[in-house]
mmCIF file with all atom_site columns, C-alpha atoms in Angstrom:
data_model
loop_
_atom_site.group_PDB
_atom_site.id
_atom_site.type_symbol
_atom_site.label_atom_id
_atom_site.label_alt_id
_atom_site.label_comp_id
_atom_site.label_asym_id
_atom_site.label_entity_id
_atom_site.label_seq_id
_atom_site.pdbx_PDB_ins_code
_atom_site.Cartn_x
_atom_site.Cartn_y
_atom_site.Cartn_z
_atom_site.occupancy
_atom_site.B_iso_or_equiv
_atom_site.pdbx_formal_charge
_atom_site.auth_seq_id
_atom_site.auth_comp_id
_atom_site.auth_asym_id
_atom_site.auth_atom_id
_atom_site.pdbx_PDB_model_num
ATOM 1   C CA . UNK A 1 1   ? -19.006 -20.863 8.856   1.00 77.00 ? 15  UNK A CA 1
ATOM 2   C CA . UNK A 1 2   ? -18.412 -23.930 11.156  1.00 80.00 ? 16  UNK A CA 1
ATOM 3   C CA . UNK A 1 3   ? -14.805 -22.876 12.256  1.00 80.00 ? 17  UNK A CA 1
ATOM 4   C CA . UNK A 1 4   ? -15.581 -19.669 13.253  1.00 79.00 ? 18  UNK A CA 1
ATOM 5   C CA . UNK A 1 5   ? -16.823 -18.255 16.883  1.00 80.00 ? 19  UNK A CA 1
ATOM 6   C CA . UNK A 1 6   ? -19.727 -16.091 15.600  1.00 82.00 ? 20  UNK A CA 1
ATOM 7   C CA . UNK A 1 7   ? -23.171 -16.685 13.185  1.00 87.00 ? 21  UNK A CA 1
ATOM 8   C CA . UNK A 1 8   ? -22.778 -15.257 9.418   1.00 90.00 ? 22  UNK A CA 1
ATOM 9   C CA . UNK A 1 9   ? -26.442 -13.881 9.082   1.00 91.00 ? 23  UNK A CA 1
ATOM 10  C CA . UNK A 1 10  ? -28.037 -12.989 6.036   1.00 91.00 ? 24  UNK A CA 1
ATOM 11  C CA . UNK A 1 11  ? -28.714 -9.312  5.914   1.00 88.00 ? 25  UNK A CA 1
ATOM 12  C CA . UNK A 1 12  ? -30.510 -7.627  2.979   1.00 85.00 ? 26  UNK A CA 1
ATOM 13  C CA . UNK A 1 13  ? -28.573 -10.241 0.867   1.00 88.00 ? 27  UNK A CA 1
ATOM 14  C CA . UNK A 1 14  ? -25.336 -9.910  2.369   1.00 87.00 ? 28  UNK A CA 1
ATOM 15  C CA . UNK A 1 15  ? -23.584 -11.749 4.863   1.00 88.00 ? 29  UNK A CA 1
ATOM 16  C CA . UNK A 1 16  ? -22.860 -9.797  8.466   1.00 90.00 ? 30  UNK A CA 1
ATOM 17  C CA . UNK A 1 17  ? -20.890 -10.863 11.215  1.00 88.00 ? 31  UNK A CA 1
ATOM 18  C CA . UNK A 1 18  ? -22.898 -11.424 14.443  1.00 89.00 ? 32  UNK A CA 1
ATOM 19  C CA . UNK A 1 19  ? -21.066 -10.845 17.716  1.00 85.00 ? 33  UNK A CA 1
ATOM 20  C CA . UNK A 1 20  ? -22.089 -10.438 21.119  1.00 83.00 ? 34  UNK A CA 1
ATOM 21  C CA . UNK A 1 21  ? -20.479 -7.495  22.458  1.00 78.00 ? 35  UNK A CA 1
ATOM 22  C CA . UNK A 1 22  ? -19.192 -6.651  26.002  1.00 77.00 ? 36  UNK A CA 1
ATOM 23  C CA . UNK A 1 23  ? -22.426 -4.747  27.025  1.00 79.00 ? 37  UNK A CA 1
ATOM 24  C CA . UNK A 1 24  ? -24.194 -7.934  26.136  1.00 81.00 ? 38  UNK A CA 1
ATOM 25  C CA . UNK A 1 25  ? -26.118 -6.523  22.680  1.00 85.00 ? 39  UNK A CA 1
ATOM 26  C CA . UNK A 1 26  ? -26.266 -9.055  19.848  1.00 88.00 ? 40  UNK A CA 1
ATOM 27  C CA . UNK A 1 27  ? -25.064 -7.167  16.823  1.00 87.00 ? 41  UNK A CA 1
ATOM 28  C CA . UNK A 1 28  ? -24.895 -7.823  13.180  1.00 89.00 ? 42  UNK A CA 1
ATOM 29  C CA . UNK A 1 29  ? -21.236 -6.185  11.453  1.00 86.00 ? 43  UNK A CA 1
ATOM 30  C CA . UNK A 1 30  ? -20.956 -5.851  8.060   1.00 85.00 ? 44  UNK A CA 1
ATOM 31  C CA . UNK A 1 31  ? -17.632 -6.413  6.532   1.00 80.00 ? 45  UNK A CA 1
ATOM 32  C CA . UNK A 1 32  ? -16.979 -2.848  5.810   1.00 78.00 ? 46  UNK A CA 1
ATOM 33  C CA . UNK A 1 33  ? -17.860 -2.298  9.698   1.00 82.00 ? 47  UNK A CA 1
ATOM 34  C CA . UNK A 1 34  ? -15.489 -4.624  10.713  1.00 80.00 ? 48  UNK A CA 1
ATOM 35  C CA . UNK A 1 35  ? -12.343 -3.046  8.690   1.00 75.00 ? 49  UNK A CA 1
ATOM 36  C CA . UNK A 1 36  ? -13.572 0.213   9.316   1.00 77.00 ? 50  UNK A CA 1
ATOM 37  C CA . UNK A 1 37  ? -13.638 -0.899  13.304  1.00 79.00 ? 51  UNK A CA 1
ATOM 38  C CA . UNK A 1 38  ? -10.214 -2.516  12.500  1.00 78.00 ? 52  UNK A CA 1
ATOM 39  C CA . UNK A 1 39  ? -8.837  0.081   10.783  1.00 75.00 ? 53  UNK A CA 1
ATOM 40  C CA . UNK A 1 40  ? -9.805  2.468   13.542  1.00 80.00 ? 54  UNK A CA 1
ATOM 41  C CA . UNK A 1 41  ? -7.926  0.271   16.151  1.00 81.00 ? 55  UNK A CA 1
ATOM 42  C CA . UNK A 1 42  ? -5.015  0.211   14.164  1.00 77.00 ? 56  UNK A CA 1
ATOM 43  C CA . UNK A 1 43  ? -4.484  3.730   14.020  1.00 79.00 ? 57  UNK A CA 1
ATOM 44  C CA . UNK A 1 44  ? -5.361  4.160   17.742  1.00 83.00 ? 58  UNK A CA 1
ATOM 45  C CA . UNK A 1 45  ? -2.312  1.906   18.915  1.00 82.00 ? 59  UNK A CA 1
ATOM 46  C CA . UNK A 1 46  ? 0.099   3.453   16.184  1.00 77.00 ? 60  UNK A CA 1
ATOM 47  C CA . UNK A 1 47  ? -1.131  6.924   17.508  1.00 81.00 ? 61  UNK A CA 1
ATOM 48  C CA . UNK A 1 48  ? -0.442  6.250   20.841  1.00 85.00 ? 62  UNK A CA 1
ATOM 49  C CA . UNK A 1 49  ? 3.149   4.503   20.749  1.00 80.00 ? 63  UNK A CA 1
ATOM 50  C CA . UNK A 1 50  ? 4.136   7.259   17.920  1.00 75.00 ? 64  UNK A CA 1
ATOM 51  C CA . UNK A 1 51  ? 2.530   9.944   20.525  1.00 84.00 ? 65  UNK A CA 1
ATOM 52  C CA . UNK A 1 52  ? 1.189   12.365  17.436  1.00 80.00 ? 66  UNK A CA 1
ATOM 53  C CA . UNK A 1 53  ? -2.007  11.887  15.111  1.00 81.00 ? 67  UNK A CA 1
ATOM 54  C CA . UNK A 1 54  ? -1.835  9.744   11.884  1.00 72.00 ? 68  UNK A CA 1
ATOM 55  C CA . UNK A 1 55  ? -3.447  11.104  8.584   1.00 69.00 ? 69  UNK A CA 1
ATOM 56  C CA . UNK A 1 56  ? -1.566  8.642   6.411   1.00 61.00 ? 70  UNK A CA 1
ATOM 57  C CA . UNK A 1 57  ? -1.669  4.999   7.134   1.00 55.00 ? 71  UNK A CA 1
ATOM 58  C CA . UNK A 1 58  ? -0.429  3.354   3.875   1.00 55.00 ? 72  UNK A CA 1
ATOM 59  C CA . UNK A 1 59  ? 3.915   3.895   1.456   1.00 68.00 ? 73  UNK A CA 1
ATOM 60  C CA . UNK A 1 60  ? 1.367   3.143   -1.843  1.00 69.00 ? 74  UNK A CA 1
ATOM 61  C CA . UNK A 1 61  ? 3.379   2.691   -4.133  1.00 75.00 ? 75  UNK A CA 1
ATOM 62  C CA . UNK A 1 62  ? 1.089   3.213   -7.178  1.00 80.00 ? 76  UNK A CA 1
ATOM 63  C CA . UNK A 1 63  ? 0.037   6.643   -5.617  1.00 82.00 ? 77  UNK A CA 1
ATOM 64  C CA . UNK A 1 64  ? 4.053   7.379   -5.379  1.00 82.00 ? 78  UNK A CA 1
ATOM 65  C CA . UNK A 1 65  ? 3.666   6.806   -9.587  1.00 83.00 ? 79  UNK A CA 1
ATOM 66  C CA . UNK A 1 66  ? 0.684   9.134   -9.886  1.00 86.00 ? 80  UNK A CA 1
ATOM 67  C CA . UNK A 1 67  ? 2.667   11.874  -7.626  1.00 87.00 ? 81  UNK A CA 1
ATOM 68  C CA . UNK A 1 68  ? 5.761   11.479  -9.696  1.00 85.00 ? 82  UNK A CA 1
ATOM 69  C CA . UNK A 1 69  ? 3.847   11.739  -13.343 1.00 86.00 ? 83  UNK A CA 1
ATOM 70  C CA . UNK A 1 70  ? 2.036   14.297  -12.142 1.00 88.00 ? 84  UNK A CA 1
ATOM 71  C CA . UNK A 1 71  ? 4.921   16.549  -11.535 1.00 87.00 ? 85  UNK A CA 1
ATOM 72  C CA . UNK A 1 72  ? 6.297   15.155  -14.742 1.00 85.00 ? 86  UNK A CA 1
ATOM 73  C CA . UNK A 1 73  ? 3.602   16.420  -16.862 1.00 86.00 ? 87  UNK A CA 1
ATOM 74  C CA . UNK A 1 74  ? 3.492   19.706  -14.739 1.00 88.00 ? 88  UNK A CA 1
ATOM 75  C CA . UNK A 1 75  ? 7.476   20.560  -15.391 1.00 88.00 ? 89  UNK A CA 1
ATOM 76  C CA . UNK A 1 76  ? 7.708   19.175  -18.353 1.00 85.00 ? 90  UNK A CA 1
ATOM 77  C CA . UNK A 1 77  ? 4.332   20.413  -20.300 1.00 85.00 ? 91  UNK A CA 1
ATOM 78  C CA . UNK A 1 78  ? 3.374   23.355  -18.150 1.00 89.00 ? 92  UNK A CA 1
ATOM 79  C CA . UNK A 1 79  ? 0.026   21.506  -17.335 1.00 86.00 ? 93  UNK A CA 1
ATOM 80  C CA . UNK A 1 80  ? -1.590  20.969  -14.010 1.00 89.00 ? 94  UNK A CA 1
ATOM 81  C CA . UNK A 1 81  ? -3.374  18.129  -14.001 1.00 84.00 ? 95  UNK A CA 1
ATOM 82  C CA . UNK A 1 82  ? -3.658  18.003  -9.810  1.00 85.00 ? 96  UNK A CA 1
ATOM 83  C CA . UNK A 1 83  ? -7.460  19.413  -10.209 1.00 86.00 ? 97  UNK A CA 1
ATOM 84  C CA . UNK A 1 84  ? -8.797  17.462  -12.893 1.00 85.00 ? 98  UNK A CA 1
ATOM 85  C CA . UNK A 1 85  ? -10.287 14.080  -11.602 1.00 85.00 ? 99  UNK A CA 1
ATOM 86  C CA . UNK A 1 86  ? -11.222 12.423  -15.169 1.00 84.00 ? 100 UNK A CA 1
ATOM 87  C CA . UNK A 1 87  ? -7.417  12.675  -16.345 1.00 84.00 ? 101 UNK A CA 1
ATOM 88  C CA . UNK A 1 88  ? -5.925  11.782  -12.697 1.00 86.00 ? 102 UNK A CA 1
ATOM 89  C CA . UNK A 1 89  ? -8.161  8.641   -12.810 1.00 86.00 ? 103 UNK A CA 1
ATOM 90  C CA . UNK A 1 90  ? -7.125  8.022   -16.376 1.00 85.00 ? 104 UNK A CA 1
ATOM 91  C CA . UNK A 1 91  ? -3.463  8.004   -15.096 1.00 85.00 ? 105 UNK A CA 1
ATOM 92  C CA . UNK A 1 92  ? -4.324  6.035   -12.144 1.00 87.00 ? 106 UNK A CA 1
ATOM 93  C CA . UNK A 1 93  ? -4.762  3.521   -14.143 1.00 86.00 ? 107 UNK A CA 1
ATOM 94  C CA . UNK A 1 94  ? -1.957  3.977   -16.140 1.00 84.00 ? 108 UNK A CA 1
ATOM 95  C CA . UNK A 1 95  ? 0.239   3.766   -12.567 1.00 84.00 ? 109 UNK A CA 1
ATOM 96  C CA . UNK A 1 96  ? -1.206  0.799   -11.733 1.00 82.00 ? 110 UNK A CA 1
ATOM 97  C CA . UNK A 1 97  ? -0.266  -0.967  -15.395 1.00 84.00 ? 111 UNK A CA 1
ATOM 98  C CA . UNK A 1 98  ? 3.099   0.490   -14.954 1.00 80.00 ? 112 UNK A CA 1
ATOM 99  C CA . UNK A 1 99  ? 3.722   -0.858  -11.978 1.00 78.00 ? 113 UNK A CA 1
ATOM 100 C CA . UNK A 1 100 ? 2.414   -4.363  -13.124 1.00 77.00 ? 114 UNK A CA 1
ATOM 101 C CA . UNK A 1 101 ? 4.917   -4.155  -16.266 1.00 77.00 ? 115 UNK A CA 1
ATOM 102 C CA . UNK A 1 102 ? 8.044   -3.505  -14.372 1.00 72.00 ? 116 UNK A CA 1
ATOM 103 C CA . UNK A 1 103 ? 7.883   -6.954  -13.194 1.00 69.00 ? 117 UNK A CA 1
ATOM 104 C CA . UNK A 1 104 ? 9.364   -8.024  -16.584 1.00 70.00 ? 118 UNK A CA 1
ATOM 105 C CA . UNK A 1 105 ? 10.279  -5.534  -18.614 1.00 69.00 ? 119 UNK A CA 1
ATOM 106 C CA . UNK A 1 106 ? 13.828  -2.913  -17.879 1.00 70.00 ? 120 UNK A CA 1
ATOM 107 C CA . UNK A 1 107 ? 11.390  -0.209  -19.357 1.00 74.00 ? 121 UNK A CA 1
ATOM 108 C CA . UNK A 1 108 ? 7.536   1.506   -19.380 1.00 79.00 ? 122 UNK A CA 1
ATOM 109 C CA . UNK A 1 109 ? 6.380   3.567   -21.799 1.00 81.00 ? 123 UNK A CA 1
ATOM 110 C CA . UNK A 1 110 ? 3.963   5.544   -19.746 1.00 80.00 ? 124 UNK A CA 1
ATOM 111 C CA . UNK A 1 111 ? 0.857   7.048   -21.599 1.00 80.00 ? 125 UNK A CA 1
ATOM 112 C CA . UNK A 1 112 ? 0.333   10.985  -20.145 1.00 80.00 ? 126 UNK A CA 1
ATOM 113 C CA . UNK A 1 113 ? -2.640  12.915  -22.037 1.00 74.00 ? 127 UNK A CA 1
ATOM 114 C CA . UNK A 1 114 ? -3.525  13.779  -25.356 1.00 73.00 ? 128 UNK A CA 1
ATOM 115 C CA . UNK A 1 115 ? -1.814  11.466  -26.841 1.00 73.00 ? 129 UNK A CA 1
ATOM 116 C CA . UNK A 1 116 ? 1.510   12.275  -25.045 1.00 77.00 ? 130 UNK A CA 1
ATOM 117 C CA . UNK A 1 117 ? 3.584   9.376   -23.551 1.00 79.00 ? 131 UNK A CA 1
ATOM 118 C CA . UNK A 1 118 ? 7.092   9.476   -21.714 1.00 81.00 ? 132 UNK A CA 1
ATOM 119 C CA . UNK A 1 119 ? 9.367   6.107   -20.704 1.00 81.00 ? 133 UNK A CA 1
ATOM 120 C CA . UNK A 1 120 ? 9.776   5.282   -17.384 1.00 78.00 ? 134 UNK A CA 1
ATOM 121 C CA . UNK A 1 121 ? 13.228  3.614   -16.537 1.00 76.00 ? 135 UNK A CA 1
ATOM 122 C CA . UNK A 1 122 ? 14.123  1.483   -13.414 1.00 67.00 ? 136 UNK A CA 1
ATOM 123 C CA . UNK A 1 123 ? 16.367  3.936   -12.244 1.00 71.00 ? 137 UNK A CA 1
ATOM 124 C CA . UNK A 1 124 ? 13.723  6.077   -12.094 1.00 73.00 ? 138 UNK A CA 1
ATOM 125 C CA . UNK A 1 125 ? 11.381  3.642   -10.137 1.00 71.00 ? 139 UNK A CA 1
ATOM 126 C CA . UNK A 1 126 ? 14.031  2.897   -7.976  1.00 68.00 ? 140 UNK A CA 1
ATOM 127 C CA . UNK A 1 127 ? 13.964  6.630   -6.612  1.00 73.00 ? 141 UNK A CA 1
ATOM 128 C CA . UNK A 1 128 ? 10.654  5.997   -5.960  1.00 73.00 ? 142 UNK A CA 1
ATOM 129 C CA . UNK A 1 129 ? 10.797  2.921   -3.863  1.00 73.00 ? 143 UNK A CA 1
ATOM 130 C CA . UNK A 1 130 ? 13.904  4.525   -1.832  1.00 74.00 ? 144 UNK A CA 1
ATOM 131 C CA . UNK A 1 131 ? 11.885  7.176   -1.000  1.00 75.00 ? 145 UNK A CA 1
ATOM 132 C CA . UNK A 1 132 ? 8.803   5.371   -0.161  1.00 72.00 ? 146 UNK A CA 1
ATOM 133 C CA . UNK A 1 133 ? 11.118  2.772   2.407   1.00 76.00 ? 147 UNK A CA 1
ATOM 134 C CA . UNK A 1 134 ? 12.754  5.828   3.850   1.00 78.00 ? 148 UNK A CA 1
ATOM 135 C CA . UNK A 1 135 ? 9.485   7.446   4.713   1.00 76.00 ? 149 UNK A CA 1
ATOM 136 C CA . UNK A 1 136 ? 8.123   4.429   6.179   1.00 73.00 ? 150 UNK A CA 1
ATOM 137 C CA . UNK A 1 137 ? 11.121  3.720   7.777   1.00 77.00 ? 151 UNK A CA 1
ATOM 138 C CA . UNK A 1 138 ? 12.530  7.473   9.021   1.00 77.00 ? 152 UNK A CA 1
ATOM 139 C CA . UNK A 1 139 ? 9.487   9.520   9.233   1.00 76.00 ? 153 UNK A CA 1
ATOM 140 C CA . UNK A 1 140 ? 6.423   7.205   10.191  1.00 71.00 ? 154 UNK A CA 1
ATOM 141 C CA . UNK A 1 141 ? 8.350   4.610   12.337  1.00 73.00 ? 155 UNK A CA 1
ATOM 142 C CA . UNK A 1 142 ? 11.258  6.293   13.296  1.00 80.00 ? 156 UNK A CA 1
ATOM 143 C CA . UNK A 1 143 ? 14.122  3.904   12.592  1.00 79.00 ? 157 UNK A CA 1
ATOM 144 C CA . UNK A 1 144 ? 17.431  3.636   11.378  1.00 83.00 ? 158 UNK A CA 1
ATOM 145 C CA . UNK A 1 145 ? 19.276  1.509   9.073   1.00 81.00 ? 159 UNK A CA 1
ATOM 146 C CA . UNK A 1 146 ? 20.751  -0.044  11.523  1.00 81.00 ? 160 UNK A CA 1
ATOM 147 C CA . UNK A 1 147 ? 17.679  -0.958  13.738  1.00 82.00 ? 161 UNK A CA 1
ATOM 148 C CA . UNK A 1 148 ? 16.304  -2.785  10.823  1.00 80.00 ? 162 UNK A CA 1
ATOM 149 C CA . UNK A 1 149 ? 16.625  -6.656  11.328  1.00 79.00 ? 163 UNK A CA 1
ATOM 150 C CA . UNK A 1 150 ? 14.491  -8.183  8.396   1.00 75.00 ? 164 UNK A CA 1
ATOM 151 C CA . UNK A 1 151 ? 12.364  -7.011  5.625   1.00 73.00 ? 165 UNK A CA 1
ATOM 152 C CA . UNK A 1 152 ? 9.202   -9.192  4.418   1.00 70.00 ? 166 UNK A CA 1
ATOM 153 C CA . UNK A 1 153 ? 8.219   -8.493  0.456   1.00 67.00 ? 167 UNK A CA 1
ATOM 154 C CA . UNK A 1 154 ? 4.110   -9.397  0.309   1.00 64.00 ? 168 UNK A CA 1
ATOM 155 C CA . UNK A 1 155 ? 2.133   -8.428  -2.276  1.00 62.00 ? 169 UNK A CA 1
ATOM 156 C CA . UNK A 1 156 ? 2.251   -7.679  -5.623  1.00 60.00 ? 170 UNK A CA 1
ATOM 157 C CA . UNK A 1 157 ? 5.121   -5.610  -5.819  1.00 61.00 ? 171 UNK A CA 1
ATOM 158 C CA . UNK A 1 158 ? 7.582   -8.043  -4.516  1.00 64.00 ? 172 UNK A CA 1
ATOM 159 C CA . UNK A 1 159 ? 7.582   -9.529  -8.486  1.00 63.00 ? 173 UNK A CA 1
ATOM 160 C CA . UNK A 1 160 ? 9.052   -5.860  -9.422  1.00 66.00 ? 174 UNK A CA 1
ATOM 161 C CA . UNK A 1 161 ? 13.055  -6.903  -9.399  1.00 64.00 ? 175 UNK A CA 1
ATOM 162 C CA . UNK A 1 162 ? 14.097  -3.888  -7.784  1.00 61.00 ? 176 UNK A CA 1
ATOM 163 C CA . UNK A 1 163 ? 11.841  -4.363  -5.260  1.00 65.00 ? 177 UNK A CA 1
ATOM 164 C CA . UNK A 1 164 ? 13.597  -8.052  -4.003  1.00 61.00 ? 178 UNK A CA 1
ATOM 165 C CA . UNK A 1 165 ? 16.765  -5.687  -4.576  1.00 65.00 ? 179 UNK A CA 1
ATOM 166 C CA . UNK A 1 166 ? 16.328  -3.296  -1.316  1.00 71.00 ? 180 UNK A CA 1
ATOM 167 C CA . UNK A 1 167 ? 19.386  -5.034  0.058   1.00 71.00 ? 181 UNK A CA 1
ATOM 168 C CA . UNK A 1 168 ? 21.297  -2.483  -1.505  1.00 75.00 ? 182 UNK A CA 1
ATOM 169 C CA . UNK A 1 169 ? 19.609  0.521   0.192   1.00 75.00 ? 183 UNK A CA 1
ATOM 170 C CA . UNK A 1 170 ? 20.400  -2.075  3.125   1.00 78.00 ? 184 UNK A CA 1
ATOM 171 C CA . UNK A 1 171 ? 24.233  -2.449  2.440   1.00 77.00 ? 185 UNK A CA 1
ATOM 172 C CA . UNK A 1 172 ? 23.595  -5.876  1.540   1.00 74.00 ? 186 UNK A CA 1
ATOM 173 C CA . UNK A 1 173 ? 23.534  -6.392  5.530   1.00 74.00 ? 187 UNK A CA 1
ATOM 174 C CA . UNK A 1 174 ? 19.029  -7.411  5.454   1.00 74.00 ? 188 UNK A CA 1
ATOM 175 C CA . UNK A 1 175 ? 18.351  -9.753  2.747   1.00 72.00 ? 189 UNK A CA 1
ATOM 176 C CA . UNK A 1 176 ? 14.209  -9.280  1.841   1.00 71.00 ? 190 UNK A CA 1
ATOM 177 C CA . UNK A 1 177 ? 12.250  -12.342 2.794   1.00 70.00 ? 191 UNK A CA 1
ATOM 178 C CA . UNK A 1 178 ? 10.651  -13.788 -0.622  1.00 66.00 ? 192 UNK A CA 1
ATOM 179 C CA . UNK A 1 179 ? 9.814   -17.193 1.147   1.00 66.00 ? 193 UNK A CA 1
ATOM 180 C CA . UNK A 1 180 ? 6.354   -16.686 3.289   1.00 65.00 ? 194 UNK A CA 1
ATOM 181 C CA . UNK A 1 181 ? 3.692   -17.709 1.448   1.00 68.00 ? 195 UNK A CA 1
ATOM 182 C CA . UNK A 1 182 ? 1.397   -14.658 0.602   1.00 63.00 ? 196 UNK A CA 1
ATOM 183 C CA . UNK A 1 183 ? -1.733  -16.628 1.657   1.00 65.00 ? 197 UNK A CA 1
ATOM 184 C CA . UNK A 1 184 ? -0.424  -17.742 4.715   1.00 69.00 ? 198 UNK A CA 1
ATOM 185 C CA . UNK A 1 185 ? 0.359   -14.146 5.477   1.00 67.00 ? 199 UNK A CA 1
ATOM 186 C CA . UNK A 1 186 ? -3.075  -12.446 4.575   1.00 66.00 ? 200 UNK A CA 1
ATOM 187 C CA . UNK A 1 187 ? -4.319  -15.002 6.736   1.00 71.00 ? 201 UNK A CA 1
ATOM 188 C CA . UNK A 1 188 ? -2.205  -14.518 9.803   1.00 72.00 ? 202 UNK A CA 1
ATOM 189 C CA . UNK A 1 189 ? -3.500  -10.750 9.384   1.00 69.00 ? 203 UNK A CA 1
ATOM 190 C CA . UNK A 1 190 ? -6.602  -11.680 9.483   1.00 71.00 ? 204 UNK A CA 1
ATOM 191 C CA . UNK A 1 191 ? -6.545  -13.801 12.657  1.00 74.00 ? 205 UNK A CA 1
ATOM 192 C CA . UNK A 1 192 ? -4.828  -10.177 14.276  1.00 74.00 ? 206 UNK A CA 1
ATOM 193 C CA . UNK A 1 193 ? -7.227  -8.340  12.862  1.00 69.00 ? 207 UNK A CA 1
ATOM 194 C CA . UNK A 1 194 ? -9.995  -10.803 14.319  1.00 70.00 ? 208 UNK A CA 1
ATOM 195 C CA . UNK A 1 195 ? -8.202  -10.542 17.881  1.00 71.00 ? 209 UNK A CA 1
ATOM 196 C CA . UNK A 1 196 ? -7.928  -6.653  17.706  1.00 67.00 ? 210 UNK A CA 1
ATOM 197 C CA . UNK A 1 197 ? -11.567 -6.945  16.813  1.00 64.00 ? 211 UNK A CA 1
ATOM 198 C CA . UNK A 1 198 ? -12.788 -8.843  19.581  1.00 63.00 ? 212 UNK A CA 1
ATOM 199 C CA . UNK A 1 199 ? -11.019 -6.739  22.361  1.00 64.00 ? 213 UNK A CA 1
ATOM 200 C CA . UNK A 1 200 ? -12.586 -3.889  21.318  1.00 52.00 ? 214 UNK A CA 1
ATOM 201 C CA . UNK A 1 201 ? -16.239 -4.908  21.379  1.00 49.00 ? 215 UNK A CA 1
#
């Protein structure tokens, strides 16, 4: 609370943010306010240098998982899950261990529905990641291979090996940065995010 340029207030048990803002209110933010605020920001500068409206503002790779077993089970065992929320949060779930074991083992065993489970290679997951770094990269930012000049892994998917591995949709010619410490980075966000923050109030 000491190093930073606004009062943390207690608010119905909660901590807020208070600010002074440009029209000279004193206002009290609550941290959902203040990504929501950020959030909207974000999307208003990536609107205007992209020139057309953004509905989708995050290559998840976990929902990339759900999307493919969902079209698994749907070829495969002529069922649609797409409209049943209890079994697409089941396999939500299930996505999300997946993607956690592929940072050791060459192979998942991924469990479906009733009982039903299907393996899930690296080959396989490596389709996925190529097409979620082509979308970002082709479609959203509108880049080529050869405008790209470095690649920084954060998160937890950079333990997944064929993540580090994206040299080779790369050519080998960008070698993925490993070396920035995570923390450092979330915090360097965060200090943008502040910034972004206090221009717009």
């Amino acid at each position: 609370m000491q190093l930073v340029p606004y009062k943390i207030v207690n608010k119905d048990g909660k901590p807020y943010s208070q600010v002074e803002t440009k029209d000279g209110e004193t206002t009290a933010f609550s941290p959902e306010e203040i990504s929501a605020i950020v959030l909207t920001k974000m999307k208003a500068t990536a609107e205007a240098f992209l020139g057309k409206i953004i509905t989708d503002a995050c290559e998840d790779l976990n929902q990339r998982i759900l999307e493919y077993l969902i079209k698994l089970i749907k070829n495969k065992y002529r069922k649609d899950i797409s409209k049943d929320s209890r079994a697409l949060a089941k396999l939500r779930i299930e996505a999300e261990r997946v993607k956690r074991a592929f940072s050791s083992q060459q192979q998942v065993v991924v469990e479906l529905f009733d009982d039903l489970s299907e393996p899930l290679t690296f080959e396989e997951l490596n389709d996925l990641l190529t097409g979620l770094v082509k979308k970002a990269m082709t479609t959203d930012a509108r880049l080529e291979k050869h405008q790209i000049d470095d690649i920084l892994l954060v998160g937890e998917s950079i333990n997944i090996p064929k993540v580090q591995h994206l040299r080779d949709y790369f050519n080998g010619k960008v070698e993925p940065k490993k070396s920035v410490n995570l923390d450092e980075a979330v915090a360097i966000g965060v200090a943008v995010a502040g910034d972004l923050l206090i221009g717009a109030l």
